[in-house]
Coordinates of C-alpha atoms and ligand atoms in Angstrom, one line a residue:
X1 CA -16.0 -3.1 -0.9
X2 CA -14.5 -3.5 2.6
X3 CA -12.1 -0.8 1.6
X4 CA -12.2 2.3 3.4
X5 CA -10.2 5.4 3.9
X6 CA -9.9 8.5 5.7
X7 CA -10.6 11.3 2.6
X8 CA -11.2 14.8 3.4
X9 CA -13.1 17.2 1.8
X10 CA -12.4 18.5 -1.1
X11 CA -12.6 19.5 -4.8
X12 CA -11.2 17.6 -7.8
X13 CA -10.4 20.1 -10.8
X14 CA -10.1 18.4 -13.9
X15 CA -7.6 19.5 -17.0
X16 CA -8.5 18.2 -20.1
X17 CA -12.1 18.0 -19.1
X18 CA -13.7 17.8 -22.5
X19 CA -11.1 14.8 -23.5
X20 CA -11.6 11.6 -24.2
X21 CA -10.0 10.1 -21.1
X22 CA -12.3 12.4 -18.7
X23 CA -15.4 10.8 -20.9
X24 CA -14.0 7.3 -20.5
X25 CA -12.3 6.7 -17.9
X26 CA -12.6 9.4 -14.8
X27 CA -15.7 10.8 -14.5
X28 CA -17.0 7.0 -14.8
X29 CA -14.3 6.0 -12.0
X30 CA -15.7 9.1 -9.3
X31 CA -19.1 8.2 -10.2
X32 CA -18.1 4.5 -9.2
X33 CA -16.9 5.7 -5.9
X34 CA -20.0 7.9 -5.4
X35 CA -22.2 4.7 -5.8
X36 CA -19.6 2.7 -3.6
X37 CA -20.2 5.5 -1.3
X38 CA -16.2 6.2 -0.8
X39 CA -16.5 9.9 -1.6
X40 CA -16.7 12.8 1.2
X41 CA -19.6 14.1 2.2
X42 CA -18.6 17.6 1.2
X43 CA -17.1 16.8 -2.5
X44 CA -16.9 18.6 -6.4
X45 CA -15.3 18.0 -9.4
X46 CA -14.6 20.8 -11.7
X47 CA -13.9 20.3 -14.9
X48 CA -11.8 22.5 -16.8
X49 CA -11.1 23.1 -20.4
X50 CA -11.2 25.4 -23.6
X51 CA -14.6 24.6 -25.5
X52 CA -17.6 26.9 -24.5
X53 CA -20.3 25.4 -22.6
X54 CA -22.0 25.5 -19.6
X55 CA -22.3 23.3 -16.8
X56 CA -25.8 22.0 -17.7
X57 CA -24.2 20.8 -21.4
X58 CA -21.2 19.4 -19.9
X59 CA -23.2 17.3 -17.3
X60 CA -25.4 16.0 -20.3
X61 CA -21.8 14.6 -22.4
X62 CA -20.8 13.5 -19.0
X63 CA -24.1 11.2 -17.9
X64 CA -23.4 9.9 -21.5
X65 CA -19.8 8.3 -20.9
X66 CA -21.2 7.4 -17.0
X67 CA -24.0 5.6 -19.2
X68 CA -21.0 4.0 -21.0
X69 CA -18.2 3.1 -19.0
X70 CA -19.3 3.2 -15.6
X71 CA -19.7 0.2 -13.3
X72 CA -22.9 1.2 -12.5
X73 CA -24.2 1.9 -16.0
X74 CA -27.4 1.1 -15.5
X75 CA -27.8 3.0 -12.3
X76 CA -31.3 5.2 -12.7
X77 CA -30.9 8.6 -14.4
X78 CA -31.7 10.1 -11.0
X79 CA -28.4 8.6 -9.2
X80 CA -26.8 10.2 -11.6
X81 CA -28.3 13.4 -11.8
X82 CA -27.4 13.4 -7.6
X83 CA -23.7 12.9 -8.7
X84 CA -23.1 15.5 -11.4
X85 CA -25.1 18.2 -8.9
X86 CA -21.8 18.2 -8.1
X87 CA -20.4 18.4 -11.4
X88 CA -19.4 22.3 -12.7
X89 CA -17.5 23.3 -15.2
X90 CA -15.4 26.1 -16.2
X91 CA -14.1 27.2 -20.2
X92 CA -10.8 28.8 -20.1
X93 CA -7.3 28.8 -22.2
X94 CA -5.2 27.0 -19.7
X95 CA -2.1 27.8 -21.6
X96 CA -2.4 31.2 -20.6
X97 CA -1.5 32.2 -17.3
X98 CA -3.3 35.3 -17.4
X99 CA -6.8 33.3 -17.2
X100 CA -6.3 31.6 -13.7
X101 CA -7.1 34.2 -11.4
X102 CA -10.6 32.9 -13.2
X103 CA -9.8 29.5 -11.8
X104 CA -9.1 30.9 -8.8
X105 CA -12.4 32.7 -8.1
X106 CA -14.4 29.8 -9.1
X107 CA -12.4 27.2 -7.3
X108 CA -13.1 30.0 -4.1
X109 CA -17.0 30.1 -4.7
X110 CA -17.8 26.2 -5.3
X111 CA -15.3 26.2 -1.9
X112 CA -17.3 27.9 -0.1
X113 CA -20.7 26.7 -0.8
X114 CA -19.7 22.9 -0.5
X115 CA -17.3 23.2 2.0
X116 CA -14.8 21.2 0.5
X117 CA -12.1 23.1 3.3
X118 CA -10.0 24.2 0.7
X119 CA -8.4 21.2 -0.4
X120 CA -7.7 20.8 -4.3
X121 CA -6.5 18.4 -6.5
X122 CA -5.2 19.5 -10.0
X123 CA -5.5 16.2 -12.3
X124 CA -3.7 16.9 -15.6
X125 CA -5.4 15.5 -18.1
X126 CA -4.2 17.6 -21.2
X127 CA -1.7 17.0 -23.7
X128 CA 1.5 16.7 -22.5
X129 CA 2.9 20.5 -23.5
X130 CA 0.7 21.8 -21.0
X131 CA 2.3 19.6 -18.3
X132 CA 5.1 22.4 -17.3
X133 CA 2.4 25.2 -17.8
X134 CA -0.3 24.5 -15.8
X135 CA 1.6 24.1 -12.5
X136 CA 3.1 27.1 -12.9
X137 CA 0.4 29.4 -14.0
X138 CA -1.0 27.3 -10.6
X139 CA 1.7 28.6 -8.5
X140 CA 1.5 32.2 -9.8
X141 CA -1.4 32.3 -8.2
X142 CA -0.6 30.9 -4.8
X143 CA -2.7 27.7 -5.4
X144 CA -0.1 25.5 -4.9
X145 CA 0.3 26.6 -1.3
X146 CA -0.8 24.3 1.5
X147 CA -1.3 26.6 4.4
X148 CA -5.2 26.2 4.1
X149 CA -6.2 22.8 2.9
X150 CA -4.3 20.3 1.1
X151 CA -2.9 20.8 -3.0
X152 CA -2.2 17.9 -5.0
X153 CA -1.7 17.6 -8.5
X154 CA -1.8 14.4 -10.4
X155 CA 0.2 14.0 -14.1
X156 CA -1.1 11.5 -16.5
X157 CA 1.4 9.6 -19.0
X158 CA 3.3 10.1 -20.8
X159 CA 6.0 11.5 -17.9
X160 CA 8.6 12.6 -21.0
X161 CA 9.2 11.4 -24.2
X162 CA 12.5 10.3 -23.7
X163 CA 15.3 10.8 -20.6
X164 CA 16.2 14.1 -21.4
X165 CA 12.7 15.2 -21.5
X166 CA 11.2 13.7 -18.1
X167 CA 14.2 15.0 -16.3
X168 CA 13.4 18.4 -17.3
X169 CA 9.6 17.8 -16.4
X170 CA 10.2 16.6 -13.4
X171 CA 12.8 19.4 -12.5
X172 CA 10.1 21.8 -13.7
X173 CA 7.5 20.4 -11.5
X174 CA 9.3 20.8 -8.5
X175 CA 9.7 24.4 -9.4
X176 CA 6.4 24.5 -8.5
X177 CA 5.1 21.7 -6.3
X178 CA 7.0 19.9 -3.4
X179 CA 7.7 16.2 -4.5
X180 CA 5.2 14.9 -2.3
X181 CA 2.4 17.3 -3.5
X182 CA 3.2 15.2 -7.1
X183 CA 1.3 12.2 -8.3
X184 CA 2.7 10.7 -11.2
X185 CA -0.1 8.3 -13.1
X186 CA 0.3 4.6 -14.1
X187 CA -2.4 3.0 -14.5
X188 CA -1.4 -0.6 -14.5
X189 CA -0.6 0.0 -10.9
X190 CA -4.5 1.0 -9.8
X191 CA -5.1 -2.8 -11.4
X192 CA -6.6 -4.9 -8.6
X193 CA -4.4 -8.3 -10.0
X194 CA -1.2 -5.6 -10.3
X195 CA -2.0 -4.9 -6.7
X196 CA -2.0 -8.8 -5.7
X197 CA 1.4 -9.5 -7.3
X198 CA 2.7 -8.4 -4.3
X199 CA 0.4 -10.3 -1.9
X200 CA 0.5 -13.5 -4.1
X201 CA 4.7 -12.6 -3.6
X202 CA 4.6 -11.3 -0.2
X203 CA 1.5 -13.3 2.1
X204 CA 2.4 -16.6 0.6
X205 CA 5.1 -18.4 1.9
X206 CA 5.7 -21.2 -0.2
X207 CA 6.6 -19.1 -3.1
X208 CA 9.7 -17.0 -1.9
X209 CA 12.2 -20.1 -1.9
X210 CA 11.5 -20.6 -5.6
X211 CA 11.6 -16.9 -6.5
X212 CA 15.3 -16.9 -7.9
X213 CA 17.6 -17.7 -10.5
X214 CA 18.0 -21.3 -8.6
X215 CA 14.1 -22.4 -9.5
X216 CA 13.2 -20.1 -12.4
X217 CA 14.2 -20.2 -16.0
X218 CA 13.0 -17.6 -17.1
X219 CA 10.1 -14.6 -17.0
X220 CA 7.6 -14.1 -19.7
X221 CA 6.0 -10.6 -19.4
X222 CA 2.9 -9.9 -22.1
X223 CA 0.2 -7.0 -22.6
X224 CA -1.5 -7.7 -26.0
X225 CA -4.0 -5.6 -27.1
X226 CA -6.2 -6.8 -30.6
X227 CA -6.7 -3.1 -30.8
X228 CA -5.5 -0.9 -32.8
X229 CA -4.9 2.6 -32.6
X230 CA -8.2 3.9 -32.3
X231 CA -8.0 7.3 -33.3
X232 CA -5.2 8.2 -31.4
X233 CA -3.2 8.0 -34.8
X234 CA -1.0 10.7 -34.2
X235 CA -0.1 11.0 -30.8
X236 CA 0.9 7.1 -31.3
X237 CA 3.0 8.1 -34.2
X238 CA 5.1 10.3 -32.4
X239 CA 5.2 7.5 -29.2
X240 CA 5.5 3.7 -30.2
X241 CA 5.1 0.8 -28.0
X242 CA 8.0 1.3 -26.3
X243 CA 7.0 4.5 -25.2
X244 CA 3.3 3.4 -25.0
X245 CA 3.7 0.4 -22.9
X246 CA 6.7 -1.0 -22.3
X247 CA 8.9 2.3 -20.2
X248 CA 5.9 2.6 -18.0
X249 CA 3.2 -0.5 -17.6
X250 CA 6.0 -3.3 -18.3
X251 CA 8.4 -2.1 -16.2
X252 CA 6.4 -1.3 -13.4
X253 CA 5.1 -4.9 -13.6
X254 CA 8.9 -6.0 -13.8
X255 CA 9.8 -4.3 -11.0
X256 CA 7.0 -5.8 -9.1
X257 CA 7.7 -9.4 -9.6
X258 CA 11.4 -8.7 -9.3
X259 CA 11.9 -6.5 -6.2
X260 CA 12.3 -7.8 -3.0
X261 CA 9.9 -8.0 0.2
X262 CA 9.2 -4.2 1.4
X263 CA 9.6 -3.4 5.0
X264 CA 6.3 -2.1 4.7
X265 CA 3.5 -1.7 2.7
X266 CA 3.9 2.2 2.3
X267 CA 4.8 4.5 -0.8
X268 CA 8.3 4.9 0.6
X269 CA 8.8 1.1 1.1
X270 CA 8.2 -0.2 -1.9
X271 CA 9.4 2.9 -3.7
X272 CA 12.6 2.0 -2.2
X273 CA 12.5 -1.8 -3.6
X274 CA 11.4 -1.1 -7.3
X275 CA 13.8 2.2 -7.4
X276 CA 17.1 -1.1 -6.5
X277 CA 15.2 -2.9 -9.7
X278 CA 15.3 0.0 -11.9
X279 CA 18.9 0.6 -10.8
X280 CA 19.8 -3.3 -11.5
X281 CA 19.0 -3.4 -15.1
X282 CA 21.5 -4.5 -17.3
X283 CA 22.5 -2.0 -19.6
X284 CA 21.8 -3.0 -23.2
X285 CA 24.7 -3.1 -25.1
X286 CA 25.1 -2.6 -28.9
X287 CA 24.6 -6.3 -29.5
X288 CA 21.5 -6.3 -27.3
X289 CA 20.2 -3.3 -29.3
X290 CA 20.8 -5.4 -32.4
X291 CA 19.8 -9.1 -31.1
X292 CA 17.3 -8.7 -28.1
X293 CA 15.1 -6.2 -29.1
X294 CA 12.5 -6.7 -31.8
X295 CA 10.0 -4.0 -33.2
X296 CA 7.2 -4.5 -35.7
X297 CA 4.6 -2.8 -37.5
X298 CA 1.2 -4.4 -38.1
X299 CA -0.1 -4.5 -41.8
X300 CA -3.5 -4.9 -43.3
X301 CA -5.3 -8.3 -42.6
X302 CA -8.3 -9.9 -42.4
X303 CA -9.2 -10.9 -39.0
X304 CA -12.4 -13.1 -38.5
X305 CA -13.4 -12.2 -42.0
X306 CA -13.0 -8.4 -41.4
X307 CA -10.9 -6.4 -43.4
X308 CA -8.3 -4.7 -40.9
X309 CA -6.2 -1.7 -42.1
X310 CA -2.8 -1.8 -41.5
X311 CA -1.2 1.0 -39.4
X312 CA 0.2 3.0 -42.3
X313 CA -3.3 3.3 -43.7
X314 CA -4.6 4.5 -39.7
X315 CA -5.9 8.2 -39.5
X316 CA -2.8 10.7 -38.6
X317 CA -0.4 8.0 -39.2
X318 CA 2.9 9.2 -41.5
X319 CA 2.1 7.0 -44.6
X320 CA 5.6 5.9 -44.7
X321 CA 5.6 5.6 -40.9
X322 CA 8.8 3.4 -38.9
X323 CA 6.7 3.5 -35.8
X324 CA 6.7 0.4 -33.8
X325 CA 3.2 -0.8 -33.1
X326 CA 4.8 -4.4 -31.6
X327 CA 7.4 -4.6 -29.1
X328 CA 9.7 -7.3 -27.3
X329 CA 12.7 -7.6 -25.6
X330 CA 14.9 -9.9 -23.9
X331 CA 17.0 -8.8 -21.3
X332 CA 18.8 -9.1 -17.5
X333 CA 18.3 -8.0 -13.7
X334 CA 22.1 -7.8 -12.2
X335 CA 21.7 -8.7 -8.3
X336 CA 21.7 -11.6 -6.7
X337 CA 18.4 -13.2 -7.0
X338 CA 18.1 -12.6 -10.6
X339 CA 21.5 -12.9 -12.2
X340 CA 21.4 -15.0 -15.4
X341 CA 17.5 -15.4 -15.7
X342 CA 16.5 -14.2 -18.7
X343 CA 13.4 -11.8 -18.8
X344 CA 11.1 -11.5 -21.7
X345 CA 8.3 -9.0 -22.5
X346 CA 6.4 -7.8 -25.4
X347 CA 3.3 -5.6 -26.0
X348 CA 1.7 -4.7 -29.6
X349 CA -1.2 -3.5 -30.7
X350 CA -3.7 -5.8 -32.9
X351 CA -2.7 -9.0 -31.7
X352 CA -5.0 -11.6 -31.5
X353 CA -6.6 -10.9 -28.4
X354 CA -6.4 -8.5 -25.2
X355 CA -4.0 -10.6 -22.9
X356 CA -1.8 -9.3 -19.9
X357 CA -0.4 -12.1 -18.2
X358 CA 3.2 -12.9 -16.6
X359 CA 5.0 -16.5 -16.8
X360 CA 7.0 -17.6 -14.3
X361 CA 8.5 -20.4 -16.0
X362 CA 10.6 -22.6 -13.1
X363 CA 13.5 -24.8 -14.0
X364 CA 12.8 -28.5 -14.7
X365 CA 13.1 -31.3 -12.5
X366 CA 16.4 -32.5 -12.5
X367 CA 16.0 -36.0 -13.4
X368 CA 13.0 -37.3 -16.0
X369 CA 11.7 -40.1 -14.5
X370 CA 8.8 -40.2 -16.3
X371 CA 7.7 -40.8 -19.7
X372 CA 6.8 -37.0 -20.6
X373 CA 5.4 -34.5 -23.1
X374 CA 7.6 -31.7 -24.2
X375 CA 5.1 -29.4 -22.9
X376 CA 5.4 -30.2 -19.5
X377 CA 6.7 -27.3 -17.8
X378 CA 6.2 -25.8 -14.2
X379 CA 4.5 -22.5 -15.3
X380 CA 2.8 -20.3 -12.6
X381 CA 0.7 -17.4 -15.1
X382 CA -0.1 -14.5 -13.2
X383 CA -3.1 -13.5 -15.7
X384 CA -3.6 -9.4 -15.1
X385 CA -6.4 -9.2 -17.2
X386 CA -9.5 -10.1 -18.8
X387 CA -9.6 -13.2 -17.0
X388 CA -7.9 -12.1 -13.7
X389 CA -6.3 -15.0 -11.8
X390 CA -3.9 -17.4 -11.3
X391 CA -2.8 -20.5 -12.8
X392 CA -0.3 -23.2 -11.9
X393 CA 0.5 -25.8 -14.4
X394 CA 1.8 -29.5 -12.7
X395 CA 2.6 -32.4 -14.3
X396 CA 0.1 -35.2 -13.1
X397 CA 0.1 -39.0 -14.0
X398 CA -2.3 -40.2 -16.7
X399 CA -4.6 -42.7 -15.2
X400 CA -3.4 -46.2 -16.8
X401 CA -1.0 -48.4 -16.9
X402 CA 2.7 -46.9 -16.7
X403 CA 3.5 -43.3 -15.9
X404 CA 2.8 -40.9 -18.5
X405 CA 3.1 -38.0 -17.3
X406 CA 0.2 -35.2 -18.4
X407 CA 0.5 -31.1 -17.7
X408 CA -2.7 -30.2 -15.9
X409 CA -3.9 -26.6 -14.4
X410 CA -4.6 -25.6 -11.1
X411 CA -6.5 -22.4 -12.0
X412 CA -8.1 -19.5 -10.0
X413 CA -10.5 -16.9 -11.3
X414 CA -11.5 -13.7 -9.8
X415 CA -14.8 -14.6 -11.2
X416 CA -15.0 -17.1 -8.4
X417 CA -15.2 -15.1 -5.5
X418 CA -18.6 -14.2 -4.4
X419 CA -18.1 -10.6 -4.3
X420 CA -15.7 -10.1 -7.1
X421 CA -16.6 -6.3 -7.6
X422 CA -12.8 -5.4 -9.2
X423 CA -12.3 -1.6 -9.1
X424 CA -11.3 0.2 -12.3
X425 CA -7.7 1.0 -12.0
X426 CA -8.7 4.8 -11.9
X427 CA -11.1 4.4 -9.2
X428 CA -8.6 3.0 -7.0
X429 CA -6.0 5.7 -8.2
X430 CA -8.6 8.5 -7.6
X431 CA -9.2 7.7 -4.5
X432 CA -6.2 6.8 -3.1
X433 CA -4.5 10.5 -4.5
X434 CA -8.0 11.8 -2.4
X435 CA -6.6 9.8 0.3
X436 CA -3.0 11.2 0.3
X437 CA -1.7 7.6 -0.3
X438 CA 0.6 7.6 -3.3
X439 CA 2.0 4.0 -2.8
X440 CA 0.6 3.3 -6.0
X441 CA 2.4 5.9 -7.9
X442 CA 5.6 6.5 -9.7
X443 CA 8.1 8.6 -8.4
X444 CA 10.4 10.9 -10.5
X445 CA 13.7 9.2 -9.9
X446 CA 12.1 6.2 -11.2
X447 CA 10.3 7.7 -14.0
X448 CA 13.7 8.4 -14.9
X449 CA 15.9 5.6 -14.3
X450 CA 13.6 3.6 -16.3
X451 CA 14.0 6.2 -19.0
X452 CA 17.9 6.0 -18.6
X453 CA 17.5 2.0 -19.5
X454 CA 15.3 2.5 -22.2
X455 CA 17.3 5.5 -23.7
X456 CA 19.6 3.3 -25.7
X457 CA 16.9 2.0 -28.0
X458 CA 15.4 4.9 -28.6
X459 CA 18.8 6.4 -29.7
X460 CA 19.9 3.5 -31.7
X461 CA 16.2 3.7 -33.5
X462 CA 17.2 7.6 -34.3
X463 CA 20.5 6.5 -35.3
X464 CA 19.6 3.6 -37.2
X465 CA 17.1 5.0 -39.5
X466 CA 17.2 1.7 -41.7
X467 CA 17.5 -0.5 -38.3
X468 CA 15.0 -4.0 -38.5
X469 CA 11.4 -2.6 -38.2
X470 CA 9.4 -6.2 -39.0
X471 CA 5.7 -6.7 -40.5
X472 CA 3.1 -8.8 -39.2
X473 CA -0.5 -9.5 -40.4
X474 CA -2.8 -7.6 -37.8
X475 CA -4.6 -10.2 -35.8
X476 CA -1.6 -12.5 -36.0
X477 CA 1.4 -12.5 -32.6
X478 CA 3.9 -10.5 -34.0
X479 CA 6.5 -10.5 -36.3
X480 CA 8.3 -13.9 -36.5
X481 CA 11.6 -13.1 -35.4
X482 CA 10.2 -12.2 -32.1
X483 CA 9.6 -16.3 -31.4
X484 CA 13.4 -16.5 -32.2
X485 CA 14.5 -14.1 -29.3
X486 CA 13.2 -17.1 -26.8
X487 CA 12.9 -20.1 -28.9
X488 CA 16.7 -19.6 -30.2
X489 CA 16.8 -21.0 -25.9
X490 CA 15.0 -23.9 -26.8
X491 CA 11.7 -22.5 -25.0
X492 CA 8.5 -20.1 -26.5
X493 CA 6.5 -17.6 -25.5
X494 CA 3.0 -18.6 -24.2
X495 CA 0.4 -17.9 -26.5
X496 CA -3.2 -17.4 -24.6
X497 CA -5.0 -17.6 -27.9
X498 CA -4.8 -18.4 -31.9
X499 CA -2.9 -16.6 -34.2
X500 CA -6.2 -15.3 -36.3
X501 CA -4.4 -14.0 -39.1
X502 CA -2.7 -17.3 -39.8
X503 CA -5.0 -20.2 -39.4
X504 CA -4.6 -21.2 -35.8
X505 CA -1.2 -21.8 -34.9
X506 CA 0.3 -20.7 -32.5
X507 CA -2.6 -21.7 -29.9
X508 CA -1.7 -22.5 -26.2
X509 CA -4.3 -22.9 -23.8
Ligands
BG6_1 C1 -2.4 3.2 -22.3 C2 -1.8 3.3 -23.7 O1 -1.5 3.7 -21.3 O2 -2.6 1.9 -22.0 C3 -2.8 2.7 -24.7 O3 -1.6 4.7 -24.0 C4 -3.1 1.3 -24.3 O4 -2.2 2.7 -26.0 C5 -3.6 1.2 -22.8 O5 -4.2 0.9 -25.1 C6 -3.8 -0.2 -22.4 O6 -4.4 -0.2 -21.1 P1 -5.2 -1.4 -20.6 O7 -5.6 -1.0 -19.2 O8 -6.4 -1.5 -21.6 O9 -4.3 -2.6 -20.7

């Protein structure tokens, strides 16, 4: 990695430290930056949470999920053992204030022995009730105070559960923590290919003329997972897609194709830019809620011959459930460079196959010359993941007599680069919160505005008990009518791979 910053020392205390996502996902991301030697020389993580063990049992579970999910997972037992040295960990109730001066004290003795110079950061990883608790019983005891060291505190999703909600957590938080202490987490932004949206935008010139309502057609945004909901029954349940997926990862990827050029590549900058995006959004009106939004629901299938449950039948799922496991949407961007382009996304859980990608789709050429497939559209895919990349798709001439005209790809792969290390979205995260760079996070006003847009569905859902809620097979792309919300326009959706539920259609390449 050629990728280096300035980090102090410094402590990183972990909430939620016995739950899945610290197994998964962050104790594998700091142990990535350990072997990518980013972390300080004087450096400690300690891990907080209720269940009773000590630190020797709780580096043992954590060497397991390094083992699993790490980047280096087959580093040697002792480069791992060097890492969690610095591994402690600490049982307490955090929902009850009267338990931190415990915190305190053992946040004072690993201080002193590493010399980590007083500099915290607080990473929330507990469910979300304890999000206005923790900062607070923090505060009571003066740990949110900067005069020694630095204090950050980092907030996983979900930021609310609706507009109402994240306005009062944010309020709340700033109760207790200036704004700029804050570090609101989405993880699609720590994506490497989320990150080069912007410099595929922004370092390239021959794509800015295009980038308007007077080239493109339209914008296909997609995150697909095959998936399901993987234990997480009942805090999906009470969420849905659109609160999943759609108010945080789509429309940060939204904002980041639509935004204009920053003056700067810095967290105020291109705060500034998506913040005008969030504010342009079309409202939906009552026909939009009705016409141009779809939700679905997977049902039972078989999926390369295996049986797959169908949502009702998950663990901690209401058996007579209305929760949307499939969303899309059509909708508009009022300002100048957008107006009248239509933008399309849709996420869902057990779809064919795990797919981010965004389609620009440009405008055709406005003569046909040429003898020419229907198929032959200017597409440029901006593919976020698995296969990270880029694709263009041209028209070219068939060799041969005449001039038929054949849609060929100019393609890219991350996979081609000689070093193609990509960094885990919470290893860059991590360390850019270690860093004091929080370019890549959301701010509150933002949180909420895109709240404030999605707001209208989620009331028209609570008011609309009986309101469309469509089946698909699991394994297949979604309920039907979701193909009408573009194909009514005389285009489709792109589909990366087959519909498995339903004998291969549905297959674009
Ligand atoms: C999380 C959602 O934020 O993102 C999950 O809560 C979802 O339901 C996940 O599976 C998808 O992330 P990724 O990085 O696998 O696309």
């Amino acid at each position: 990695m050629n990728y280096q910053k300035n980090i102090e020392n410094q402590i990183m205390v972990i909430f939620g430290a016995s739950g899945d996502l610290t197994y998964r996902k962050l104790i594998p991301a700091i142990f990535d930056l350990h072997e990518n030697k980013l972390l300080p020389t004087h450096f400690a993580v300690l891990g907080v949470s209720r269940s009773d063990i000590s630190d020797t049992e709780y580096r043992k579970k954590m060497k397991k999920g390094i083992k699993l999910f790490s980047h280096y997972k087959d580093a040697s037992d002792s480069a791992i053992d060097v890492f969690l040295s610095k591994v402690f960990y600490l049982s307490m109730d955090t929902g009850d204030g009267k338990e931190y001066g415990i915190l305190k004290e053992k946040l004072s003795e690993i201080d002193t022995e590493y010399k980590t110079e007083k500099n915290y950061i607080f990473y929330l990883s507990t469910p979300p009730h304890l999000y206005p608790k923790i900062p607070k019983y923090l505060y009571g005891q003066g740990l949110n105070l900067q005069r020694k060291g630095f204090r950050r505190i980092i907030i996983e999703k979900p930021f609310g559960h609706d507009l109402q909600s994240a306005q009062d957590l944010n309020k709340k938080l700033l109760e207790f923590f200036d704004d700029e202490q804050i570090y609101r987490i989405d993880h699609y932004l720590g994506k490497e290919t989320v990150q080069n949206l912007m410099v595929t935008r922004f370092a390239n010139g021959i794509y800015e003329p295009l980038w308007n309502r007077n080239y493109i057609q339209h914008v296909e945004v997609t995150a697909a997972e095959s998936i399901g909901v993987e234990g997480r029954g009942g805090y999906y349940d009470e969420a849905g897609a659109l609160r999943d997926m759609v108010q945080n990862h789509l429309m940060q990827l939204v904002a980041l194709i639509a935004m204009e050029p920053p003056t700067k590549i810095n967290a105020e900058a291109i705060k500034y830019e998506k913040m005008k995006v969030f504010q342009a959004l079309h409202p939906l009106s009552e026909e939009d809620l009705k016409k141009n939004v779809i939700r679905g629901q997977y049902s039972d299938s078989k999926v390369r011959g295996e049986e797959i449950a169908g949502y009702r039948q998950e663990k901690s799922v209401d058996k007579e459930s209305r929760t949307e496991t499939f969303f899309a949407m059509k909708f508009f961007i009022d300002n100048w460079r957008w107006a009248g382009v239509p933008f399309y996304i849709r996420t869902g859980k057990r779809l064919p196959t795990r797919v981010s990608e965004i389609v620009i789709h440009f405008k055709p050429s406005p003569q046909q010359l040429f003898c020419t497939n229907e198929d032959n559209e200017n597409q440029l895919i901006l593919r976020i993941q698995p296969d990270e990349g880029i694709l263009l798709k041209t028209g070219m001439k068939m060799p041969g007599n005449g001039y038929e005209v054949k849609s060929v790809n100019m393609d890219f792969h991350y996979t081609d680069l000689d070093n193609h290390y990509i960094p885990e979205a919470y290893e860059r995260l991590i360390l850019d919160c270690m860093a004091g760079d929080s370019t890549l996070f959301m701010d509150g006003p933002a949180s909420e505005e895109t709240w404030r847009f999605v707001q209208p569905i989620l009331t028209y859902w609570e008011n609309n008990k009986d309101a469309p809620l469509y089946g698909y097979p699991a394994g297949s792309w979604g309920p039907e009518k979701s193909d009408n919300l573009i194909e009514g326009e005389n285009q489709k959706w792109r589909y990366p791979c087959k519909n498995l539920a339903d004998d291969g259609i549905y297959c674009e390449l």
